[in-house]
Coordinates of C-alpha atoms in Angstrom, one line a residue:
M245 CA -54.6 -47.4 -39.1
T246 CA -57.9 -49.2 -38.5
F247 CA -57.6 -51.8 -35.7
I248 CA -61.3 -52.6 -35.1
E249 CA -64.0 -52.5 -37.8
V250 CA -67.7 -53.0 -37.0
K251 CA -69.8 -53.4 -40.1
E252 CA -73.6 -53.5 -40.4
L253 CA -73.9 -55.2 -37.0
T254 CA -77.5 -56.4 -36.3
K255 CA -79.0 -58.0 -33.2
V256 CA -82.6 -59.1 -32.9
Y257 CA -84.2 -60.2 -29.6
R258 CA -87.3 -62.5 -29.8
A259 CA -89.2 -61.4 -26.7
S260 CA -91.3 -63.8 -24.7
Y261 CA -94.4 -61.8 -25.3
G262 CA -94.1 -62.4 -29.1
A263 CA -92.5 -59.2 -30.4
E264 CA -89.2 -58.8 -32.2
V265 CA -86.9 -56.1 -30.8
K266 CA -84.0 -54.8 -32.9
A267 CA -81.4 -54.0 -30.2
L268 CA -78.8 -53.1 -32.9
N269 CA -79.7 -52.2 -36.5
G270 CA -76.9 -51.9 -39.0
V271 CA -74.3 -50.4 -36.6
S272 CA -71.0 -49.5 -38.3
F273 CA -67.9 -47.7 -37.1
N274 CA -64.0 -48.0 -37.1
V275 CA -61.5 -47.7 -34.2
E276 CA -57.8 -46.9 -34.5
K277 CA -55.2 -48.7 -32.4
G278 CA -54.8 -47.0 -29.1
E279 CA -58.0 -44.9 -29.6
F280 CA -60.5 -44.3 -26.8
I281 CA -64.1 -44.6 -28.0
G282 CA -67.1 -43.5 -26.0
L283 CA -70.5 -45.0 -26.5
L284 CA -73.4 -42.7 -25.6
G285 CA -77.2 -43.2 -25.6
E286 CA -80.2 -43.5 -23.4
S287 CA -81.0 -46.7 -21.4
G288 CA -82.1 -49.3 -23.9
S289 CA -80.3 -47.8 -26.9
G290 CA -78.1 -50.8 -27.4
K291 CA -74.8 -49.8 -25.7
S292 CA -74.5 -52.8 -23.4
T293 CA -75.6 -55.2 -26.1
L294 CA -72.9 -53.9 -28.4
I295 CA -70.3 -54.2 -25.7
R296 CA -71.3 -57.9 -25.0
I297 CA -71.1 -58.7 -28.8
L298 CA -67.7 -57.1 -29.0
R299 CA -66.7 -59.3 -26.1
G300 CA -67.8 -62.4 -27.8
V301 CA -70.4 -63.5 -25.3
E302 CA -73.5 -62.4 -27.2
A303 CA -74.6 -63.8 -30.5
F304 CA -75.6 -61.5 -33.3
D305 CA -77.7 -61.8 -36.5
G306 CA -75.9 -59.8 -39.2
G307 CA -72.7 -58.0 -40.1
F308 CA -69.2 -58.7 -38.8
I309 CA -66.6 -57.6 -36.3
K310 CA -62.9 -57.4 -37.3
I311 CA -60.2 -57.0 -34.6
G312 CA -56.7 -57.1 -36.1
D313 CA -56.7 -60.2 -38.4
L314 CA -59.7 -61.8 -36.6
I315 CA -63.1 -61.6 -38.4
V316 CA -66.2 -62.8 -36.5
K317 CA -69.5 -63.3 -38.2
P318 CA -72.9 -64.7 -37.0
N319 CA -72.0 -68.1 -38.4
S320 CA -68.4 -68.2 -37.3
P321 CA -67.3 -71.4 -35.5
P322 CA -67.0 -71.4 -31.7
D323 CA -63.2 -71.2 -31.9
E324 CA -63.4 -67.7 -33.4
Y325 CA -65.6 -66.5 -30.6
I326 CA -63.0 -67.9 -28.1
K327 CA -60.3 -66.0 -29.9
L328 CA -62.4 -62.8 -29.7
R329 CA -62.8 -63.3 -25.9
R330 CA -59.0 -63.8 -25.6
K331 CA -58.5 -60.4 -27.3
T332 CA -60.9 -58.5 -25.0
A333 CA -61.6 -58.0 -21.4
I334 CA -64.8 -56.5 -20.0
H335 CA -66.1 -54.5 -17.1
L336 CA -69.8 -55.2 -17.0
Q337 CA -72.6 -52.8 -15.9
R338 CA -73.6 -53.6 -12.3
S339 CA -71.4 -56.6 -12.2
F340 CA -69.9 -57.6 -8.8
G341 CA -68.5 -61.0 -9.9
L342 CA -65.6 -61.4 -7.5
W343 CA -64.0 -64.3 -5.6
S344 CA -64.8 -64.5 -1.9
E345 CA -61.2 -64.0 -1.1
T346 CA -58.8 -61.1 -0.6
V347 CA -58.5 -58.2 -3.0
L348 CA -54.9 -59.3 -3.8
D349 CA -55.9 -62.9 -4.5
N350 CA -58.7 -61.7 -6.9
V351 CA -56.1 -59.9 -9.0
I352 CA -53.6 -62.8 -8.8
R353 CA -56.2 -65.2 -10.2
A354 CA -56.7 -62.8 -13.2
L355 CA -53.0 -62.6 -13.8
R356 CA -52.6 -66.3 -13.7
W357 CA -55.4 -66.6 -16.3
A358 CA -53.5 -64.2 -18.5
Y359 CA -50.4 -66.3 -18.4
T360 CA -51.8 -69.8 -18.2
G361 CA -55.5 -69.7 -19.1
D362 CA -56.3 -71.0 -15.6
E363 CA -57.6 -68.9 -12.7
T364 CA -56.6 -71.4 -10.0
L365 CA -54.9 -69.6 -7.2
P366 CA -51.2 -70.7 -6.8
D367 CA -49.9 -72.1 -3.6
P368 CA -49.3 -69.0 -1.3
D369 CA -45.9 -70.4 -0.4
S370 CA -44.7 -70.8 -4.0
G371 CA -42.5 -68.6 -6.1
E372 CA -45.2 -68.2 -8.7
Y373 CA -47.6 -66.7 -6.1
E374 CA -44.8 -64.3 -4.9
R375 CA -44.1 -63.1 -8.5
L376 CA -47.8 -62.6 -9.3
A377 CA -48.4 -60.9 -6.0
E378 CA -45.8 -58.3 -6.9
E379 CA -47.4 -57.6 -10.2
A380 CA -50.9 -57.6 -8.7
L381 CA -49.9 -54.9 -6.1
E382 CA -48.7 -52.7 -9.0
I383 CA -52.1 -53.0 -10.6
L384 CA -53.9 -52.4 -7.3
D385 CA -51.8 -49.3 -6.8
L386 CA -52.9 -48.1 -10.3
V387 CA -56.5 -48.3 -9.3
G388 CA -56.0 -47.0 -5.7
L389 CA -56.6 -50.2 -3.8
K390 CA -53.1 -51.2 -2.7
D391 CA -54.0 -50.4 0.9
R392 CA -57.0 -52.7 0.6
A393 CA -55.0 -55.7 -0.7
K394 CA -55.5 -57.9 2.4
L395 CA -59.2 -57.2 2.8
W396 CA -61.8 -59.7 1.7
A397 CA -63.5 -58.4 -1.6
I398 CA -67.0 -58.8 0.0
A399 CA -66.0 -56.1 2.6
L400 CA -65.4 -53.4 -0.1
S401 CA -67.8 -50.6 -0.8
G402 CA -69.6 -50.5 -4.1
G403 CA -67.1 -48.0 -5.6
E404 CA -64.1 -50.1 -4.4
K405 CA -65.6 -53.2 -5.9
Q406 CA -65.9 -51.4 -9.2
R407 CA -62.2 -50.5 -9.1
L408 CA -61.3 -54.1 -8.2
I409 CA -63.2 -55.4 -11.2
L410 CA -61.3 -52.9 -13.3
A411 CA -58.0 -54.1 -11.9
R412 CA -58.9 -57.7 -12.7
Q413 CA -59.6 -56.8 -16.3
I414 CA -56.3 -54.9 -16.7
A415 CA -54.6 -58.0 -15.3
K416 CA -55.9 -60.2 -18.1
K417 CA -53.7 -58.2 -20.5
P418 CA -56.3 -57.7 -23.3
E419 CA -55.8 -56.0 -26.7
V420 CA -59.1 -54.2 -26.3
L421 CA -60.6 -53.2 -22.9
L422 CA -64.4 -52.9 -23.0
L423 CA -66.0 -50.9 -20.2
D424 CA -69.7 -50.8 -19.5
E425 CA -70.4 -48.0 -17.0
P426 CA -67.0 -48.3 -15.3
A427 CA -67.5 -45.4 -12.8
T428 CA -70.9 -46.6 -11.6
M429 CA -71.5 -46.0 -7.8
T430 CA -68.3 -44.1 -7.2
C431 CA -68.1 -40.7 -5.4
P432 CA -66.7 -37.7 -7.3
K433 CA -63.2 -38.1 -5.8
T434 CA -63.1 -41.8 -6.6
R435 CA -64.4 -41.1 -10.1
L436 CA -61.5 -38.8 -10.7
E437 CA -59.1 -41.6 -9.6
V438 CA -60.8 -44.0 -12.0
V439 CA -60.6 -41.5 -14.8
K440 CA -56.9 -41.0 -14.1
T441 CA -56.4 -44.8 -14.1
M442 CA -58.2 -45.3 -17.4
K443 CA -56.2 -42.4 -18.9
K444 CA -52.9 -44.1 -17.8
I445 CA -54.0 -47.4 -19.4
N446 CA -55.0 -45.7 -22.6
D447 CA -51.8 -43.6 -22.7
A448 CA -49.9 -46.9 -22.5
G449 CA -51.4 -47.9 -25.8
M450 CA -54.5 -49.8 -24.8
T451 CA -57.5 -49.5 -27.1
I452 CA -60.6 -48.8 -25.0
I453 CA -64.3 -48.8 -25.9
M454 CA -66.4 -47.4 -23.0
A455 CA -70.2 -47.2 -22.6
S456 CA -70.9 -44.5 -20.1
H457 CA -73.9 -42.3 -19.2
M458 CA -71.7 -39.7 -17.6
P459 CA -70.9 -36.7 -19.9
E460 CA -67.8 -35.8 -18.0
M461 CA -66.3 -39.3 -18.6
H462 CA -66.6 -38.8 -22.3
R463 CA -65.2 -35.3 -22.2
K464 CA -62.2 -36.3 -20.1
L465 CA -61.4 -39.6 -21.8
A466 CA -62.9 -40.1 -25.3
D467 CA -61.1 -39.3 -28.6
K468 CA -64.5 -39.9 -30.3
V469 CA -68.1 -40.5 -29.2
I470 CA -70.6 -42.7 -30.9
W471 CA -74.3 -41.9 -30.2
L472 CA -76.7 -44.9 -30.3
D473 CA -80.4 -44.4 -30.4
R474 CA -82.7 -47.5 -30.5
G475 CA -79.9 -49.5 -31.9
V476 CA -78.9 -47.1 -34.7
V477 CA -75.8 -44.8 -34.8
I478 CA -77.3 -41.4 -35.3
D479 CA -74.1 -39.4 -34.7
E480 CA -70.4 -39.7 -34.1
G481 CA -67.6 -37.2 -33.6
R482 CA -65.9 -35.0 -31.1
P483 CA -67.2 -35.5 -27.6
N484 CA -68.4 -31.9 -26.9
E485 CA -70.3 -31.6 -30.1
V486 CA -72.1 -35.0 -29.8
L487 CA -72.8 -34.4 -26.1
R488 CA -74.4 -31.0 -26.8
K489 CA -76.9 -32.6 -29.2
F490 CA -77.6 -35.5 -26.9
L491 CA -78.3 -33.3 -23.8
S492 CA -80.7 -31.2 -25.8
R493 CA -83.2 -34.0 -25.3
L494 CA -83.4 -33.6 -21.5
E495 CA -86.9 -33.0 -20.3
P496 CA -87.2 -30.1 -17.9
P497 CA -86.9 -30.8 -14.2
S498 CA -90.2 -30.9 -12.3
S499 CA -90.5 -28.8 -9.1
K500 CA -89.5 -30.3 -5.8
P501 CA -92.6 -31.5 -3.8
L502 CA -93.7 -28.8 -1.4
R503 CA -92.6 -29.7 2.1
P504 CA -95.5 -29.9 4.7
K505 CA -95.6 -26.9 7.1
R506 CA -95.3 -29.3 9.9
P507 CA -93.7 -32.5 8.5
K508 CA -94.5 -35.6 10.6
P509 CA -91.6 -37.9 11.6
A510 CA -91.8 -41.5 10.2
L511 CA -88.5 -43.0 11.2
R512 CA -85.9 -42.2 13.8
M513 CA -82.3 -43.4 14.3
I514 CA -81.3 -42.7 17.9
K515 CA -77.6 -42.8 19.0
V516 CA -76.9 -45.9 16.8
T517 CA -73.4 -47.5 16.6
K518 CA -72.3 -50.4 14.5
R519 CA -69.0 -52.2 14.7
Y520 CA -67.9 -54.7 11.9
K521 CA -65.1 -57.1 12.3
I522 CA -63.8 -58.4 8.9
V523 CA -62.7 -62.0 9.1
P524 CA -59.9 -63.0 9.1
F525 CA -57.8 -59.9 9.3
G526 CA -59.3 -58.2 12.3
E527 CA -60.0 -55.0 10.3
V528 CA -63.0 -53.0 11.6
F529 CA -65.4 -50.4 10.4
T530 CA -67.3 -48.5 13.1
L531 CA -70.3 -46.4 12.7
K532 CA -70.0 -43.8 15.4
E533 CA -73.1 -42.7 17.4
A534 CA -75.5 -41.7 14.6
S535 CA -78.9 -40.0 15.0
L536 CA -81.3 -38.8 12.2
E537 CA -84.9 -38.5 11.4
A538 CA -87.0 -39.1 8.2
R539 CA -90.1 -36.9 7.9
L540 CA -93.0 -37.5 5.5
G541 CA -93.0 -35.4 2.3
E542 CA -89.2 -34.8 2.4
I543 CA -86.4 -36.2 0.3
T544 CA -83.0 -36.5 2.1
A545 CA -79.6 -37.3 0.6
L546 CA -76.9 -39.2 2.4
L547 CA -73.6 -37.7 1.1
G548 CA -70.2 -39.3 1.7
P549 CA -67.2 -40.9 -0.1
S550 CA -67.1 -44.6 -1.0
G551 CA -66.8 -46.7 2.2
S552 CA -67.9 -43.9 4.6
G553 CA -70.9 -45.8 6.0
K554 CA -73.9 -44.7 3.9
T555 CA -75.0 -48.2 3.0
V556 CA -74.5 -49.3 6.6
I557 CA -76.9 -46.5 7.8
L558 CA -79.6 -47.5 5.2
R559 CA -79.4 -51.2 6.2
L560 CA -79.7 -50.3 9.8
L561 CA -82.7 -48.0 9.0
A562 CA -84.4 -50.9 7.1
G563 CA -83.7 -53.4 10.0
L564 CA -81.5 -55.5 7.8
E565 CA -78.6 -55.1 10.2
L566 CA -78.9 -54.8 14.0
P567 CA -76.9 -52.1 15.7
T568 CA -74.2 -52.6 18.3
S569 CA -76.1 -50.0 20.4
G570 CA -78.9 -47.5 19.9
E571 CA -82.4 -47.7 18.5
V572 CA -84.2 -47.5 15.2
R573 CA -87.9 -46.5 15.7
V574 CA -90.6 -46.7 13.0
K575 CA -94.0 -45.0 13.3
C576 CA -96.6 -47.7 12.9
G577 CA -100.1 -46.3 13.3
R578 CA -100.0 -44.3 16.5
K579 CA -97.1 -46.3 18.0
W580 CA -93.3 -46.0 17.7
V581 CA -91.8 -49.5 17.3
D582 CA -88.1 -50.2 17.9
I583 CA -87.2 -52.5 15.0
T584 CA -83.9 -53.5 16.5
K585 CA -85.9 -55.9 18.6
L586 CA -87.1 -59.1 16.8
G587 CA -90.7 -60.0 16.9
M588 CA -94.3 -59.5 15.6
E589 CA -94.4 -55.8 16.1
S590 CA -91.2 -55.3 14.1
M591 CA -92.5 -57.4 11.3
K592 CA -95.6 -55.2 11.0
A593 CA -93.6 -52.0 11.4
R594 CA -91.1 -52.9 8.7
Q595 CA -94.0 -52.8 6.2
E596 CA -93.6 -49.1 6.5
I597 CA -90.0 -49.3 5.0
G598 CA -89.0 -50.1 1.4
I599 CA -85.4 -50.5 0.3
L600 CA -83.7 -50.7 -3.0
H601 CA -80.1 -52.0 -2.7
Q602 CA -77.0 -50.7 -4.4
E603 CA -76.3 -54.2 -5.8
F604 CA -79.9 -55.1 -6.8
A605 CA -80.3 -57.6 -9.6
L606 CA -83.6 -58.8 -11.1
P607 CA -83.6 -62.6 -11.6
Y608 CA -82.7 -63.1 -15.3
W609 CA -85.5 -65.3 -16.4
S610 CA -88.3 -64.1 -14.1
K611 CA -91.5 -62.5 -15.4
V612 CA -92.0 -59.0 -13.8
I613 CA -95.5 -60.0 -12.5
D614 CA -93.9 -63.0 -10.7
L615 CA -91.4 -60.6 -9.0
F616 CA -94.3 -58.5 -7.7
A617 CA -96.1 -61.6 -6.5
S618 CA -93.0 -62.7 -4.5
R619 CA -92.5 -59.2 -3.0
L620 CA -96.2 -59.0 -2.0
G621 CA -95.7 -62.4 -0.3
L622 CA -93.1 -60.6 1.9
K623 CA -94.8 -57.2 2.4
S624 CA -98.5 -57.8 2.4
W625 CA -99.8 -58.2 6.0
D626 CA -102.3 -60.9 4.9
M627 CA -99.4 -62.9 3.5
I628 CA -97.3 -62.3 6.6
Q629 CA -100.1 -63.7 8.7
E630 CA -100.0 -66.8 6.4
A631 CA -96.3 -67.0 7.0
I632 CA -96.9 -67.0 10.8
R633 CA -99.2 -70.0 10.4
R634 CA -96.6 -71.8 8.3
A635 CA -93.8 -71.0 10.7
E636 CA -95.8 -72.6 13.5
Q637 CA -96.1 -75.8 11.4
H638 CA -92.3 -75.8 11.0
G639 CA -91.7 -75.2 14.7
I640 CA -90.2 -71.8 13.9
S641 CA -90.5 -69.1 16.6
I642 CA -91.7 -65.5 15.9
K643 CA -88.2 -64.1 16.5
V644 CA -86.6 -66.6 14.0
L645 CA -89.5 -65.8 11.6
D646 CA -88.7 -62.1 11.8
A647 CA -85.0 -62.9 11.2
L648 CA -86.0 -64.9 8.1
H649 CA -88.2 -62.0 7.0
R650 CA -85.3 -59.6 7.1
I651 CA -82.9 -61.9 5.4
A652 CA -85.4 -62.3 2.5
E653 CA -85.0 -58.6 1.8
L654 CA -81.2 -58.7 1.4
P655 CA -79.3 -58.9 -1.9
E656 CA -79.5 -62.4 -3.3
E657 CA -75.8 -63.2 -2.8
E658 CA -76.2 -62.5 1.0
I659 CA -79.4 -64.5 1.5
K660 CA -77.8 -67.9 1.1
I661 CA -74.9 -67.0 3.5
R662 CA -77.2 -65.7 6.2
L663 CA -79.6 -68.7 5.9
E664 CA -76.7 -71.1 6.2
E665 CA -75.6 -69.3 9.4
L666 CA -79.1 -70.0 10.8
G667 CA -79.1 -73.6 9.6
F668 CA -81.6 -73.2 6.8
T669 CA -81.6 -73.9 3.1
P670 CA -82.7 -71.2 0.5
D671 CA -86.0 -73.1 0.0
I672 CA -87.2 -72.0 3.4
I673 CA -88.0 -68.5 2.2
K674 CA -90.5 -69.8 -0.5
E675 CA -91.9 -72.3 1.9
I676 CA -92.7 -69.8 4.7
F677 CA -93.4 -66.7 2.5
P678 CA -95.5 -67.9 -0.5
A679 CA -96.0 -65.5 -3.4
M680 CA -99.3 -63.7 -3.8
P681 CA -101.5 -65.3 -6.5
T682 CA -100.6 -63.5 -9.8
R683 CA -104.3 -62.9 -10.5
L684 CA -104.4 -60.4 -7.6
V685 CA -101.2 -58.6 -8.6
E686 CA -102.1 -56.3 -11.5
E687 CA -104.7 -54.2 -9.6
Q688 CA -102.2 -53.9 -6.7
V689 CA -99.5 -52.4 -8.8
K690 CA -101.5 -50.2 -11.2
D691 CA -100.9 -46.8 -9.5
I692 CA -97.2 -47.5 -8.9
L693 CA -96.6 -48.4 -12.6
E694 CA -98.4 -45.2 -13.6
A695 CA -96.3 -43.1 -11.2
L696 CA -93.1 -44.5 -12.6
R697 CA -94.2 -44.3 -16.3
L698 CA -94.1 -48.0 -16.8
P699 CA -96.7 -49.6 -19.2
R700 CA -98.9 -52.3 -17.7
D701 CA -97.7 -54.9 -20.3
I702 CA -94.3 -54.8 -18.7
L703 CA -95.7 -57.2 -16.1
Y704 CA -95.7 -59.9 -18.7
R705 CA -92.1 -59.4 -19.9
R706 CA -89.0 -61.1 -18.5
S707 CA -86.2 -59.3 -16.7
Y708 CA -83.7 -59.9 -19.5
E709 CA -86.0 -58.2 -21.9
L710 CA -85.9 -54.9 -20.0
S711 CA -83.5 -52.0 -20.7
G712 CA -81.3 -50.8 -17.9
G713 CA -83.6 -47.9 -17.1
E714 CA -86.7 -50.2 -17.1
Q715 CA -84.9 -52.6 -14.7
V716 CA -84.2 -49.7 -12.3
R717 CA -87.8 -48.5 -12.4
V718 CA -89.2 -52.0 -11.9
A719 CA -86.9 -52.5 -8.9
L720 CA -88.1 -49.1 -7.6
A721 CA -91.7 -50.2 -8.1
L722 CA -91.0 -53.4 -6.2
S723 CA -89.7 -51.3 -3.3
L724 CA -92.9 -49.3 -3.3
I725 CA -95.3 -52.3 -3.4
S726 CA -96.2 -52.1 0.3
R727 CA -96.9 -48.4 0.1
P728 CA -94.1 -47.7 2.6
S729 CA -94.0 -44.4 4.5
V730 CA -90.2 -44.4 4.1
L731 CA -88.3 -45.4 1.0
L732 CA -84.5 -46.1 1.2
L733 CA -82.6 -45.9 -2.1
D734 CA -79.0 -47.0 -2.2
E735 CA -77.8 -45.4 -5.4
P736 CA -80.2 -47.2 -7.8
F737 CA -79.7 -44.5 -10.5
G738 CA -75.9 -44.6 -10.6
D739 CA -75.8 -46.1 -14.1
L740 CA -78.6 -44.2 -15.8
D741 CA -77.9 -41.7 -18.6
P742 CA -78.8 -38.0 -17.9
I743 CA -82.0 -38.2 -19.9
T744 CA -83.3 -41.3 -18.0
S745 CA -81.9 -40.0 -14.7
R746 CA -84.0 -36.8 -15.1
K747 CA -87.0 -39.0 -15.7
A748 CA -86.2 -41.0 -12.6
A749 CA -85.8 -37.8 -10.6
N750 CA -89.1 -36.4 -11.8
A751 CA -90.7 -39.8 -10.9
L752 CA -89.3 -39.7 -7.4
K753 CA -90.7 -36.2 -6.9
S754 CA -94.1 -37.4 -8.3
I755 CA -94.1 -40.3 -5.7
V756 CA -93.5 -37.9 -2.8
S757 CA -96.1 -35.4 -4.1
K758 CA -98.8 -38.2 -4.6
L759 CA -98.0 -40.5 -1.7
G760 CA -96.4 -38.2 0.8
T761 CA -93.5 -40.7 1.2
S762 CA -90.3 -39.9 2.9
I763 CA -87.2 -40.8 0.8
I764 CA -83.7 -41.2 2.0
L765 CA -81.3 -41.8 -0.9
V766 CA -77.6 -42.3 -1.6
D767 CA -76.4 -40.9 -5.0
H768 CA -72.9 -39.8 -6.0
Q769 CA -74.3 -37.6 -8.8
L770 CA -74.4 -34.2 -7.0
D771 CA -76.4 -32.5 -9.7
F772 CA -79.1 -35.2 -9.3
V773 CA -79.0 -34.7 -5.5
R774 CA -79.4 -30.9 -5.7
E775 CA -82.2 -31.2 -8.2
T776 CA -84.1 -33.8 -6.2
C777 CA -83.5 -33.5 -2.5
H778 CA -84.7 -31.1 0.2
K779 CA -82.0 -31.9 2.8
G780 CA -78.6 -33.5 3.1
I781 CA -76.7 -35.5 5.7
V782 CA -72.9 -35.7 5.3
I783 CA -71.1 -38.8 6.5
D784 CA -67.3 -39.2 6.7
N785 CA -65.4 -42.2 8.1
G786 CA -68.4 -43.6 9.9
E787 CA -69.6 -40.3 11.4
I788 CA -72.4 -37.9 10.6
V789 CA -70.5 -34.6 10.3
Y790 CA -73.1 -32.2 8.9
K791 CA -76.9 -31.9 8.4
G792 CA -78.7 -29.1 6.6
P793 CA -80.5 -27.8 3.5
I794 CA -79.3 -29.6 0.4
N795 CA -77.3 -26.9 -1.3
A796 CA -75.4 -26.1 2.0
S797 CA -74.8 -29.9 2.5
V798 CA -73.4 -30.4 -1.0
K799 CA -71.1 -27.3 -0.5
Y800 CA -69.9 -28.7 2.9
Y801 CA -69.3 -32.1 1.4
K802 CA -67.3 -30.9 -1.5
K803 CA -65.1 -28.5 0.5
N804 CA -64.6 -30.4 3.8
V805 CA -64.8 -34.1 2.9
L806 CA -63.9 -34.4 -0.8
K807 CA -61.4 -31.4 -0.6
L808 CA -62.5 -30.4 -4.1
K809 CA -62.2 -26.8 -5.2

């Protein structure tokens, strides 16, 4: 019996540069109650737009949605959209919207919303809190986070945050669960756990519609797959058959860049340790004495399960965290500079490092050219010298200026927290590090746009007008703007479909071939890692346990860390 009917759904975006873009064009399909539907398509095909419309948070221009006895049309009153939101819960692509509280309290809030429509946390000493906590622990057990219940959500790894967000959606007791890339940034072992969790939820009778770029997610979970291409349904049916047709569009992999006969070191981590204390519970994470070297012309993968310390290492290498002990040295000209020491030399040396964070997000309304102008304000040496002059006017020392410079490269949600700790408001970044004039930007970024297959007119589009794949490539271009000798990538391709991911892999290899860059990346897609990287470094529980050629590293990781057959 049909439970959901989508009929001739149309969505048109009016882009800021004048064009009309049909994100969805006459999309129609039916879903049975308790069915698991997979949405497949390249980045920009309309999957996320469709999910948001089904959730009731995105307006549309034509057609209708019917869930049970509720029919929603473009001109439906607001009350009907509210009813649609009550019937659905959503896990958004690259969304990390969590309360700055414990894992347990995040789920308790969602449960209270399901029962009362109010997410206010009950008094911890009340009977209501105790009842909700008991139910919340059952949900956390379902998603494999029961042992993390008392940790602050901000302390979780990317994969753990994804599972917590999923737990919060389950707690809202929807009739339809909408999932937009639910296994993004999870290691293979965690992904299996997420698959098992979603399977349990579906077996209990939950209707699920999932957009995922991962073929194995559709094979293991979906009853039916719907293939979207440029906003049009071009096929639907059994997962294996639709996936076979979809994957036939893969472009061939380019060859890995030839490694130099005598590769030159560009970055060294020397016996670095890092100890974190997580307030207020006294829990700690310790990076044990870690040493590694990045060499020009090589691509290296950091392999490890969620929470093992991969992101910690990248942030230490970028100078965004200072170690408890040890050194991080960057080759700057003929000199090695220890960037664990704040000062002018470190600011100059850190121009040699670019980083793309796991939780990157492009400001929604910003024009792409303005993003490049702001980044050049941080990474251009001419602009840094201007920042030094401005800092002197504000009575800011070079060491404090260097600290501000590092803070400005953190994910946006962290910048405000760090600035408050130093007694500054967010405005200080723009005051000290002014953007480069936009008239100078286009020529600066021309070669990078070409290497990443981005059209020049993308500079004049706004972030919200970009597809997921375009956003990732723009973020990658921003990381390359200072022509760094070392590029650090914290799983930026985790939510790309196989076709776009292959293009990204080929683009990375092209960057190394043309620019001689050293790349250190984190990615849980082992096929991507094998195809792209020369070497691997395996990390487990805060310790480097193996280094070697990429195939040997992946084999060691699967057998000895993941315990996979």
